[in-house]
Short mmCIF file of C-alpha atoms in Angstrom, two decimals:
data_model
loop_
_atom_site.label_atom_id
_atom_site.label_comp_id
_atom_site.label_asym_id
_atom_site.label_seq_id
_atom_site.Cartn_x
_atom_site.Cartn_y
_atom_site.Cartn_z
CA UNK Q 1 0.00 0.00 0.00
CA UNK Q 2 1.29 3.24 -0.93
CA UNK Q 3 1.92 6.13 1.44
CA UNK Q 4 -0.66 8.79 1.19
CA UNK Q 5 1.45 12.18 1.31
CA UNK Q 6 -0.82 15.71 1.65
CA UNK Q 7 1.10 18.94 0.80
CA UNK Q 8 0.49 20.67 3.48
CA UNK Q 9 2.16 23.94 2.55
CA UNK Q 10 0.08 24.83 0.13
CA UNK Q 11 -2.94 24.69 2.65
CA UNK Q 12 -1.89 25.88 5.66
CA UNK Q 13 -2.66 28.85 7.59
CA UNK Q 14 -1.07 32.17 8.59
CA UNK Q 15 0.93 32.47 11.64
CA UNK Q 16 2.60 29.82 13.36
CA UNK Q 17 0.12 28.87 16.39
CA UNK Q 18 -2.81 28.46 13.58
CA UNK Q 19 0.19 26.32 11.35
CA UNK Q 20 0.68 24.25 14.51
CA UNK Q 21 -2.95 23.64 14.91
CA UNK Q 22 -3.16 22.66 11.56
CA UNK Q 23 -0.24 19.98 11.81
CA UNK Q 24 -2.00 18.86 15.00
CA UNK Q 25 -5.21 17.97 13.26
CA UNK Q 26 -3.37 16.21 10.25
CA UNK Q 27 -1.52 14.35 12.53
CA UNK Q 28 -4.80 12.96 14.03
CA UNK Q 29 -5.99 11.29 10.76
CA UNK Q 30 -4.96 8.04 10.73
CA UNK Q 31 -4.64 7.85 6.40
CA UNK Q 32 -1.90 10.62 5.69
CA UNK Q 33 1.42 9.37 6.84
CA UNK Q 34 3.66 12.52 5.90
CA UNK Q 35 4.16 15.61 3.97
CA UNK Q 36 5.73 17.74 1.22
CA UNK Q 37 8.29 20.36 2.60
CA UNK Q 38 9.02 22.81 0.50
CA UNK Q 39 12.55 24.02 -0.06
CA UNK Q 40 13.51 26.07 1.18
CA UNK Q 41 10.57 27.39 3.28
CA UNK Q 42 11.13 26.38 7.23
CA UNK Q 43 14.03 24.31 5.86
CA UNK Q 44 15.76 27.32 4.97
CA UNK Q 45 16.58 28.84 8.40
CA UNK Q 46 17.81 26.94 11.65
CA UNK Q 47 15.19 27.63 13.84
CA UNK Q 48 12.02 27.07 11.33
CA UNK Q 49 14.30 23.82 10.68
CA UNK Q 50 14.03 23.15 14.50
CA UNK Q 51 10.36 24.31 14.58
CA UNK Q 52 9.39 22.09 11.50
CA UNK Q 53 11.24 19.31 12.90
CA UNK Q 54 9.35 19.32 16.31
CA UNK Q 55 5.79 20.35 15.00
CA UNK Q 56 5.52 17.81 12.37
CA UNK Q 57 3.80 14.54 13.83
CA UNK Q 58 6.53 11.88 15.37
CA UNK Q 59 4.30 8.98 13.66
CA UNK Q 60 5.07 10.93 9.84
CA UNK Q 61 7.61 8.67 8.30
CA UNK Q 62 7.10 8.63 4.67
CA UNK Q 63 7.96 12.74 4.06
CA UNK Q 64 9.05 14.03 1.14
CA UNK Q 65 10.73 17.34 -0.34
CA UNK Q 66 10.03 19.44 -3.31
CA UNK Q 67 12.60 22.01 -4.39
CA UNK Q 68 10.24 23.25 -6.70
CA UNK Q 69 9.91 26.65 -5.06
CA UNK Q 70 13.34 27.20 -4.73
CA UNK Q 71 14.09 26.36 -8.66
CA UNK Q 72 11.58 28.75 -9.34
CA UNK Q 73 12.53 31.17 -7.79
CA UNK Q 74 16.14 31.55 -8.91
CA UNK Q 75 14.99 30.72 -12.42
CA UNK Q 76 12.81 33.70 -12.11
CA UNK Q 77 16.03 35.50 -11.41
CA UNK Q 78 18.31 33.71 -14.09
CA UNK Q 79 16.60 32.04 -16.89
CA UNK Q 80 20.15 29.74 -17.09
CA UNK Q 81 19.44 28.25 -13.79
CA UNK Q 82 18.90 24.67 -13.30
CA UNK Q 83 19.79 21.19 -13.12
CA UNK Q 84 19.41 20.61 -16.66
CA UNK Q 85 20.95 23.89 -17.92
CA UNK Q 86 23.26 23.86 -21.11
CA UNK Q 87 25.51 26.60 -19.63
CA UNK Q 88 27.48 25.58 -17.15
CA UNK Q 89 27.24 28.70 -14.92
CA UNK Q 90 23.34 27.66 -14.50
CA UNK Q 91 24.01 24.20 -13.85
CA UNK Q 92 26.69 24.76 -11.42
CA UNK Q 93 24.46 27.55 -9.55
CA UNK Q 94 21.51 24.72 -9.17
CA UNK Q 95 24.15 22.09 -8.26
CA UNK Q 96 25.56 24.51 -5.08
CA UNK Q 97 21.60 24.86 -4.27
CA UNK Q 98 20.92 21.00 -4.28
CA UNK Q 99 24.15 20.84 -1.88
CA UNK Q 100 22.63 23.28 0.64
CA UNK Q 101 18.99 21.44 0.39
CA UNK Q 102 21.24 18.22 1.35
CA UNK Q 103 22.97 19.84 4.05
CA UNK Q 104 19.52 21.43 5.43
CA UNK Q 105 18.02 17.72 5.02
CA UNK Q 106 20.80 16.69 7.67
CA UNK Q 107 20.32 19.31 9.66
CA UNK Q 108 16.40 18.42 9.97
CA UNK Q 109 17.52 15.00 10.49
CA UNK Q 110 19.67 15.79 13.16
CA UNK Q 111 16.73 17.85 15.45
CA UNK Q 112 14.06 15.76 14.43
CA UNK Q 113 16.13 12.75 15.63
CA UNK Q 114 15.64 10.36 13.17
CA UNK Q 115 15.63 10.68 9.31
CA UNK Q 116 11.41 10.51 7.94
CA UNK Q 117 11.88 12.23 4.71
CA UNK Q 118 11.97 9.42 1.98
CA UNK Q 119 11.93 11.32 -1.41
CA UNK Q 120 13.09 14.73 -2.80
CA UNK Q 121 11.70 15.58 -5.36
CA UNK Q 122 13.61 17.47 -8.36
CA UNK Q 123 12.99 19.06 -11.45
CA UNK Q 124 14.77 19.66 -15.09
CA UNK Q 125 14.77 23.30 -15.10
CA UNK Q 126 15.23 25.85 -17.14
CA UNK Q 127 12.46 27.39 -19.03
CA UNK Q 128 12.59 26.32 -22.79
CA UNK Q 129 16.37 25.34 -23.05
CA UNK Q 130 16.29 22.48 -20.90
CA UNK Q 131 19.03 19.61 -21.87
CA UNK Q 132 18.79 16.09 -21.23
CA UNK Q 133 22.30 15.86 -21.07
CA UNK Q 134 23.36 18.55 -18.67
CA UNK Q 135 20.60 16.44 -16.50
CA UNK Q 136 22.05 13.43 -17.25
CA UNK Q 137 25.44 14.99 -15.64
CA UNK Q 138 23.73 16.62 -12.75
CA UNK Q 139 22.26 13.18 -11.98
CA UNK Q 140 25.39 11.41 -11.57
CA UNK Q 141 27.11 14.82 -9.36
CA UNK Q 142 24.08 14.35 -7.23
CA UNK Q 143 23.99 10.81 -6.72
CA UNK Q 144 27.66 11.27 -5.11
CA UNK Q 145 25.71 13.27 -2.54
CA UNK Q 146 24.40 12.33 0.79
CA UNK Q 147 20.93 12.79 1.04
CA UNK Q 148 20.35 11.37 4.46
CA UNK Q 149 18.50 8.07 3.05
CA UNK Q 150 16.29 9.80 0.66
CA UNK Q 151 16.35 8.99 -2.84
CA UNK Q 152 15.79 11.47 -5.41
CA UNK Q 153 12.84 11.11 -8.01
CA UNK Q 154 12.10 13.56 -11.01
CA UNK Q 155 9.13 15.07 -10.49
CA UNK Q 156 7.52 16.06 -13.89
CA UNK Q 157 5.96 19.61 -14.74
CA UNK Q 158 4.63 20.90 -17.81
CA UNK Q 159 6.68 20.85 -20.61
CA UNK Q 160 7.86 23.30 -22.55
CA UNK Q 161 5.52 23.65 -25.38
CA UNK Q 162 6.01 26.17 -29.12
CA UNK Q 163 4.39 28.91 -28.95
CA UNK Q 164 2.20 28.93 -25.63
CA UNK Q 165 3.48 30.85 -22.49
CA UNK Q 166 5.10 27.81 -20.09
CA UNK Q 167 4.05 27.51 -16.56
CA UNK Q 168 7.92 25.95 -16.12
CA UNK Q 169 8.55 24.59 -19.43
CA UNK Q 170 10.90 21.80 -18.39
CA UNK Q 171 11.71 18.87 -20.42
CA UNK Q 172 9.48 16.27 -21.69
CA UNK Q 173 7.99 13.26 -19.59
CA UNK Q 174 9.93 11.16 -22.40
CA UNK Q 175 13.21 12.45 -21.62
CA UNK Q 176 12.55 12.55 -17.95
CA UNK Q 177 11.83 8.87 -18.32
CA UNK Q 178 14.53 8.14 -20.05
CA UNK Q 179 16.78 9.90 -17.44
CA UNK Q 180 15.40 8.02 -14.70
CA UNK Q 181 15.52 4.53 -16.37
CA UNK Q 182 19.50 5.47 -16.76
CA UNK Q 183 20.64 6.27 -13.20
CA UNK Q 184 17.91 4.15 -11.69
CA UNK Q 185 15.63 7.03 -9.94
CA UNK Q 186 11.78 7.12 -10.02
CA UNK Q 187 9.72 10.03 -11.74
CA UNK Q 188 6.73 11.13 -9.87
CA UNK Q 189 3.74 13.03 -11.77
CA UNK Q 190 1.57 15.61 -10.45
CA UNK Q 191 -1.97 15.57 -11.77
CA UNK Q 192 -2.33 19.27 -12.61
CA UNK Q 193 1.13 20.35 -14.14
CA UNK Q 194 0.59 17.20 -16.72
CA UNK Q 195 -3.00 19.01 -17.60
CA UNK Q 196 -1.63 22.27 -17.78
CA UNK Q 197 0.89 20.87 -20.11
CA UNK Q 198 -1.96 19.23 -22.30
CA UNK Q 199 -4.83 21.51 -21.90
CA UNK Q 200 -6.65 18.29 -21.35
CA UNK Q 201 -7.34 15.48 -18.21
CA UNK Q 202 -5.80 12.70 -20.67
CA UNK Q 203 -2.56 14.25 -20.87
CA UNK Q 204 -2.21 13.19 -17.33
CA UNK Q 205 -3.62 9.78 -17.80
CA UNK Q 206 -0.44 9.30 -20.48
CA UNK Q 207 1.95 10.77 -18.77
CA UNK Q 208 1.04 8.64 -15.89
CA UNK Q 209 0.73 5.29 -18.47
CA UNK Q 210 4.01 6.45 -19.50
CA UNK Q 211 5.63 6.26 -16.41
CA UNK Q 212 4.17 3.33 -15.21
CA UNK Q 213 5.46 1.12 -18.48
CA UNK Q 214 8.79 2.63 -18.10
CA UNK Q 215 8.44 1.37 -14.65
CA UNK Q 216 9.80 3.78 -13.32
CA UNK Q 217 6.51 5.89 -11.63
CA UNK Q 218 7.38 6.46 -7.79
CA UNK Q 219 4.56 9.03 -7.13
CA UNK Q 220 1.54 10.53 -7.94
CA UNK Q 221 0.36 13.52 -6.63
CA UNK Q 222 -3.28 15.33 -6.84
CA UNK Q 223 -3.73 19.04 -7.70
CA UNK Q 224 -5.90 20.70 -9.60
CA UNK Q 225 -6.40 22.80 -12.74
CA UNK Q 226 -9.01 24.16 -15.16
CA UNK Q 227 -8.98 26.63 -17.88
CA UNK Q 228 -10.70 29.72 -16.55
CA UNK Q 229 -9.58 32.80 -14.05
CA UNK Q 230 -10.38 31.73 -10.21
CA UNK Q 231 -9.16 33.02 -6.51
CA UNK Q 232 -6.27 30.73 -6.80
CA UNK Q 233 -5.73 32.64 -10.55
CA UNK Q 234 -5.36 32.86 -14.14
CA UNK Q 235 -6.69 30.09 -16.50
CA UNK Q 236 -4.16 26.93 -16.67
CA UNK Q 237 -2.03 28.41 -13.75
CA UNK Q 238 -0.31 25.97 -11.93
CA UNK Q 239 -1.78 26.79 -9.08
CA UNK Q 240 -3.18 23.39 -6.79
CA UNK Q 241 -6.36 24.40 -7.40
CA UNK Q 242 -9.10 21.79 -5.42
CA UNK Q 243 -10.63 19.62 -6.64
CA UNK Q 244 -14.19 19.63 -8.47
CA UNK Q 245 -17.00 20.49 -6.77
CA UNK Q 246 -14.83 22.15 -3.89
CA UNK Q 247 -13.73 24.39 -6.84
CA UNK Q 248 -15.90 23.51 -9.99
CA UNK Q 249 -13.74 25.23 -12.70
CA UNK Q 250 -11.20 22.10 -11.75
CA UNK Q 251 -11.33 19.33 -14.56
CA UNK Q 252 -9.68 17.17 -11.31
CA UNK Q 253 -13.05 15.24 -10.15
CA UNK Q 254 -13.43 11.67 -8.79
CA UNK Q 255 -14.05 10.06 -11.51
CA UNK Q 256 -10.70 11.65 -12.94
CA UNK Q 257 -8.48 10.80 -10.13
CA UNK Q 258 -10.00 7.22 -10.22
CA UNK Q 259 -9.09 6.86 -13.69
CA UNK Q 260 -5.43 8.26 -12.60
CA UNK Q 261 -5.13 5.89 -9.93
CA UNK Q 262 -6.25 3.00 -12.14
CA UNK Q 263 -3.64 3.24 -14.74
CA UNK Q 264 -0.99 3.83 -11.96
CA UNK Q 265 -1.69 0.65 -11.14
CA UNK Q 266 -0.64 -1.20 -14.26
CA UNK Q 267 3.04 -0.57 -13.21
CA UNK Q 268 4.48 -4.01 -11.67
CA UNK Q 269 6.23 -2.36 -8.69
CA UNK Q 270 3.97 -0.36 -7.03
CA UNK Q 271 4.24 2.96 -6.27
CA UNK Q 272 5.90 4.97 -3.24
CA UNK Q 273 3.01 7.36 -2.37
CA UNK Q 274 0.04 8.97 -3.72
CA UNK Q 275 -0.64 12.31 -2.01
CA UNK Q 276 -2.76 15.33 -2.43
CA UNK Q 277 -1.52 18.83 -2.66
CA UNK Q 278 -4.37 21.63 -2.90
CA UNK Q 279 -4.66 25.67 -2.28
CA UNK Q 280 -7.84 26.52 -0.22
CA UNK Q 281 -9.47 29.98 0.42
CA UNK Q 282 -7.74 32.00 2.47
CA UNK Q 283 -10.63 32.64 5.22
CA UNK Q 284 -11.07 28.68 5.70
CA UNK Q 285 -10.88 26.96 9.02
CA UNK Q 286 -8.24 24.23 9.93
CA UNK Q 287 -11.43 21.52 9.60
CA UNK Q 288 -12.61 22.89 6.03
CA UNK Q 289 -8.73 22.90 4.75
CA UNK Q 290 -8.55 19.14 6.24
CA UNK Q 291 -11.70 18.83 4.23
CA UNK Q 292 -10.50 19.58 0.67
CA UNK Q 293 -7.68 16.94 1.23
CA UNK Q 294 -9.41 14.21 2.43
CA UNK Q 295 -12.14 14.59 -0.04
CA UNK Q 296 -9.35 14.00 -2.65
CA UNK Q 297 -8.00 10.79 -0.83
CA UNK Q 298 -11.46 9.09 -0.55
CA UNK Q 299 -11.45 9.43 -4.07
CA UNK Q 300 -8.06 7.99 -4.59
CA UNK Q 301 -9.51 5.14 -2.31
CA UNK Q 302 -12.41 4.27 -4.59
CA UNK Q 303 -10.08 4.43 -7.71
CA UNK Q 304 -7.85 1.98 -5.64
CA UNK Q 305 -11.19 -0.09 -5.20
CA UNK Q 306 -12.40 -0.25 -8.76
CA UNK Q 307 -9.02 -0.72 -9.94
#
């Protein structure tokens, strides 16, 4: 049975004693055994790293890390930046970055006393001029790393397509595959940033097929997307929106997830952890945000039942 993984950062509260409730009640349901983390967010700093490491519930074992919002945020900056950057200068700046998310993993480690985060999760920026073989050579610097028992997996966002403004633009599922199947890491797709990619909910359904022939599909993640302007903004924004009827622009609905979850399992190995990352209104209460996720994994329950 895969772990079930909820992304909590992108649901959780202002302020640090409404975060802690929050953690508190997640930690209560018995069906989500970990988180995302966001890097950097409270991994960045020593003390959020000692905060994060005492808040989050002792039982969570099965944790993961996304370095997604770092990667964005210097690309943003440098449009060279990233693992899979053809100019060295770009690739060497994301390598130094992937060295301090190791060293903050250790650090985490070290005050939460034992090491629960089993993935990180990383990504073939840049934007447009992504090469599969400056990945191929940041895969092999990073696998000389120490990543305090995590293993690294690829996680897959839109790629870049001709002509239409990217949400990251990365490289395509193919090559990511084909990277992973080489230095023997998993890829993990996220619902929405395959149907932003496509425009359409089968795009995720291949890339997800995809992965799972390859065998090589180590997560699968659920957040929205749709086509029109919401609170959570612009048409095809990758922005975790819920999903439908909590938000009914979202083309993510059960009977979408349950087809997701069904050709997930035609892999042979199964699969590390399914997990649900959503954005919520701003004014909700710590019950309604546990609400949007565990709609999502009751879903991904039936799916696992008709499968």
């Amino acid at each position: 049975m895969p772990s079930f993984v909820v992304g909590a950062y992108a649901s959780l509260p202002q302020g640090r004693e409404a975060q802690e409730a929050y953690y508190d009640l997640l930690g209560g349901q018995p069906w989500i055994d970990g988180t995302e983390i966001p890097f950097p967010g409270d991994l960045a700093e020593t003390a959020d790293r000692i905060w994060l490491a005492g808040q989050l519930p002792r039982h969570w074992k099965n944790n993961t890390v996304t370095a997604i919002p770092g990667t964005m945020q210097h690309v943003w900056k440098d449009p060279n930046f990233g693992l899979a950057s053809p100019d060295e200068d770009g690739r060497r700046f994301a390598l130094a970055f992937f060295k301090q998310l190791r060293d903050a993993l250790a650090d985490f480690a070290q005050w939460r006393g034992s090491q629960d985060v089993k993935f990180v999760e990383i990504h073939t920026a840049p934007t447009r001029i992504a090469s599969r073989d400056a990945m191929t050579a940041s895969l092999q610097a990073l696998a000389q790393l120490d990543w305090s028992g995590a293993k690294l997996v690829i996680e897959h966002c839109d790629a870049y397509v001709e002509g239409r403004k990217p949400e990251k633009g990365f490289l395509p599922i193919e090559d990511e595959i084909a990277l992973c199947r080489e230095s023997g890491i998993g890829l993990t797709v996220n619902w929405g940033r395959s149907v932003v990619e496509g425009r359409k909910v089968q795009t995720a359904v291949e890339h997800i097929e995809a992965a799972a022939g390859a065998g090589v599909l180590a997560g699968l993640m659920f957040s929205g997307s749709g086509p029109e302007e919401t609170q959570y903004g612009y048409g095809w924004i990758d922005g975790h929106l819920p999903m439908n009827p909590d938000e009914p622009t979202s083309l993510m609905d059960a009977a979408a997830i349950g087809v997701a979850v069904k050709a997930a399992g035609e892999q042979g190995e199964p699969l590390a952890y399914l997990g649900a990352k959503v954005c919520v209104p701003k004014d909700a209460t710590a019950e309604e945000r546990l609400g949007y996720l565990a709609r999502i994994h009751d879903a991904v329950l039936a799916g696992r039942a008709g499968a």
